[in-house]
Amino acid sequence: MKPKTRQAIDCSRCRDRKYVFINQKGKVRAEECSCFECKICEGSRRIFEETPEGISKIRECECNSLIKKITLFNQAGVPGKFVHEEFSSYSVDPPQHRTQKNALLHSKKFIEDYVARKGQYSQGLIFMGAPGLGKTHLVVSIIKELVMQNGVECKFVDFFELLRDIRHGYGEDISEKEFIDPYVGVQVLVIDELAKGRNTDWELTILDHFISARYNDDDKVTLVTTNFRDKLEKPAAYSNRNEKQSLSDAYQKYSLEEKIGARIYSRLMEMCKKVNLEGKDYRHIQP
């Protein structure tokens, strides 16, 4: 069997995608690569045509679809530290656990199903597992592909940081609604670090609003990452831990349902398919 011949790449910067990702002011942004040039419209993004009746018309050039996708991606709010995260950079080779390879396959299958169904009645994913297994890497990769390849509206929100912004907004007379609305109505929403923090009654009320609004809308899909599992394998000892340690290791002490409550948990499980990850924290694996 002859080996497959690799197709030559004309632009090493974008690998012929015609766009690149950069970290700008703490957010991942997409921009046109310097190699992007349309020979049809010569950069005007418009084409002048004349009908058989002699009427002049202007129509949008096909190259403008990339500009629209770039604009859409730059509204997604992906944190800048994930500028290089894509499916191609997600490692599934040893010593990575087999569940991480399964998670990668689930992520790609989700995109395939979402695009095929045009977003209707698609089930989201909830990635569950300890820190450092690549959960956020996968959801960011999904966003990049959905937006840049398929023009799907997506937004990324770190729920813990959103709560902090809402608290800060109270002092500036900014309502919760102004912070929440941009996320509630988006086609695909990524909620990162679900259940992080103390999960007070106020925090759970905000989360309930998020989940309930999307639960009742068939064409809205939610992707979630959390360090908490649906079941605990064994209880952890916490008697000698200080508060900071207890919060950071809480995923070993509580299940997700215990953290967010039965109502929110039940709806989330109906909205999303569970993807459990196991393995070692990549930050602790020596190269």
XYZ file of N, CA, C and O in Angstrom, residues 87 90 100-113 125 127 134-135 137-139 141-142 145-146 223 275:
116
model
N -7.764 20.871 18.024
C -7.808 19.413 18.054
C -6.444 18.810 17.721
O -6.034 17.812 18.308
N -4.135 18.413 20.717
C -4.613 17.666 21.885
C -3.967 16.285 21.888
O -4.223 15.466 21.006
N -9.188 10.129 27.442
C -8.902 11.404 26.782
C -9.040 11.275 25.264
O -9.496 12.192 24.590
N -8.664 10.117 24.745
C -8.878 9.863 23.321
C -10.372 9.784 23.022
O -10.850 10.314 22.010
N -11.122 9.139 23.912
C -12.574 9.062 23.740
C -13.203 10.452 23.767
O -14.138 10.737 23.009
N -12.693 11.312 24.642
C -13.218 12.674 24.738
C -12.975 13.443 23.441
O -13.830 14.222 22.995
N -11.824 13.223 22.833
C -11.516 13.861 21.552
C -12.489 13.380 20.476
O -13.007 14.186 19.682
N -12.757 12.083 20.459
C -13.689 11.525 19.474
C -15.104 12.064 19.689
O -15.813 12.388 18.728
N -15.523 12.165 20.953
C -16.845 12.716 21.270
C -16.952 14.166 20.790
O -18.001 14.586 20.289
N -15.878 14.918 20.944
C -15.878 16.328 20.547
C -16.056 16.474 19.041
O -16.846 17.305 18.569
N -15.323 15.682 18.293
C -15.424 15.745 16.833
C -16.786 15.245 16.354
O -17.357 15.794 15.401
N -17.305 14.219 17.027
C -18.625 13.690 16.659
C -19.712 14.719 16.958
O -20.695 14.837 16.212
N -19.540 15.472 18.038
C -20.507 16.516 18.370
C -20.603 17.532 17.233
O -21.705 17.920 16.820
N -19.467 17.972 16.731
C -19.465 18.947 15.635
C -20.153 18.369 14.406
O -20.981 19.027 13.762
N -19.824 17.132 14.093
C -20.420 16.462 12.931
C -21.943 16.414 13.052
O -22.670 16.741 12.106
N -22.431 16.022 14.231
C -23.879 15.924 14.443
C -24.540 17.299 14.447
O -25.630 17.476 13.892
N -22.436 18.592 25.497
C -21.504 17.701 26.180
C -21.109 18.327 27.507
O -20.975 19.545 27.610
N -17.949 17.801 30.033
C -16.664 17.140 30.258
C -16.377 17.158 31.756
O -16.260 18.228 32.362
N -7.348 18.419 30.019
C -7.614 18.974 28.687
C -9.074 19.240 28.382
O -9.457 19.323 27.213
N -9.891 19.411 29.402
C -11.320 19.652 29.175
C -11.552 20.977 28.445
O -12.294 21.039 27.459
N -9.324 22.642 26.763
C -8.675 22.507 25.456
C -9.690 22.009 24.424
O -9.782 22.536 23.304
N -10.482 21.023 24.801
C -11.439 20.431 23.868
C -12.584 21.386 23.534
O -12.961 21.522 22.364
N -13.142 22.061 24.540
C -14.272 22.948 24.235
C -13.824 24.159 23.421
O -14.569 24.655 22.569
N -11.395 24.043 21.241
C -11.210 23.483 19.896
C -12.544 23.372 19.169
O -12.629 23.628 17.959
N -13.584 22.999 19.907
C -14.923 22.913 19.317
C -15.381 24.294 18.847
O -15.902 24.446 17.736
N -13.577 25.404 15.629
C -14.021 24.724 14.409
C -15.453 25.092 14.042
O -15.762 25.299 12.867
N -16.334 25.179 15.024
C -17.722 25.535 14.725
C -17.816 26.921 14.091
O -18.559 27.123 13.125
N -22.223 23.463 26.178
C -21.065 22.623 26.464
C -20.505 23.052 27.812
O -20.415 24.249 28.088
N -19.128 13.164 29.416
C -17.853 12.687 28.886
C -16.866 12.703 30.051
O -16.396 13.759 30.472
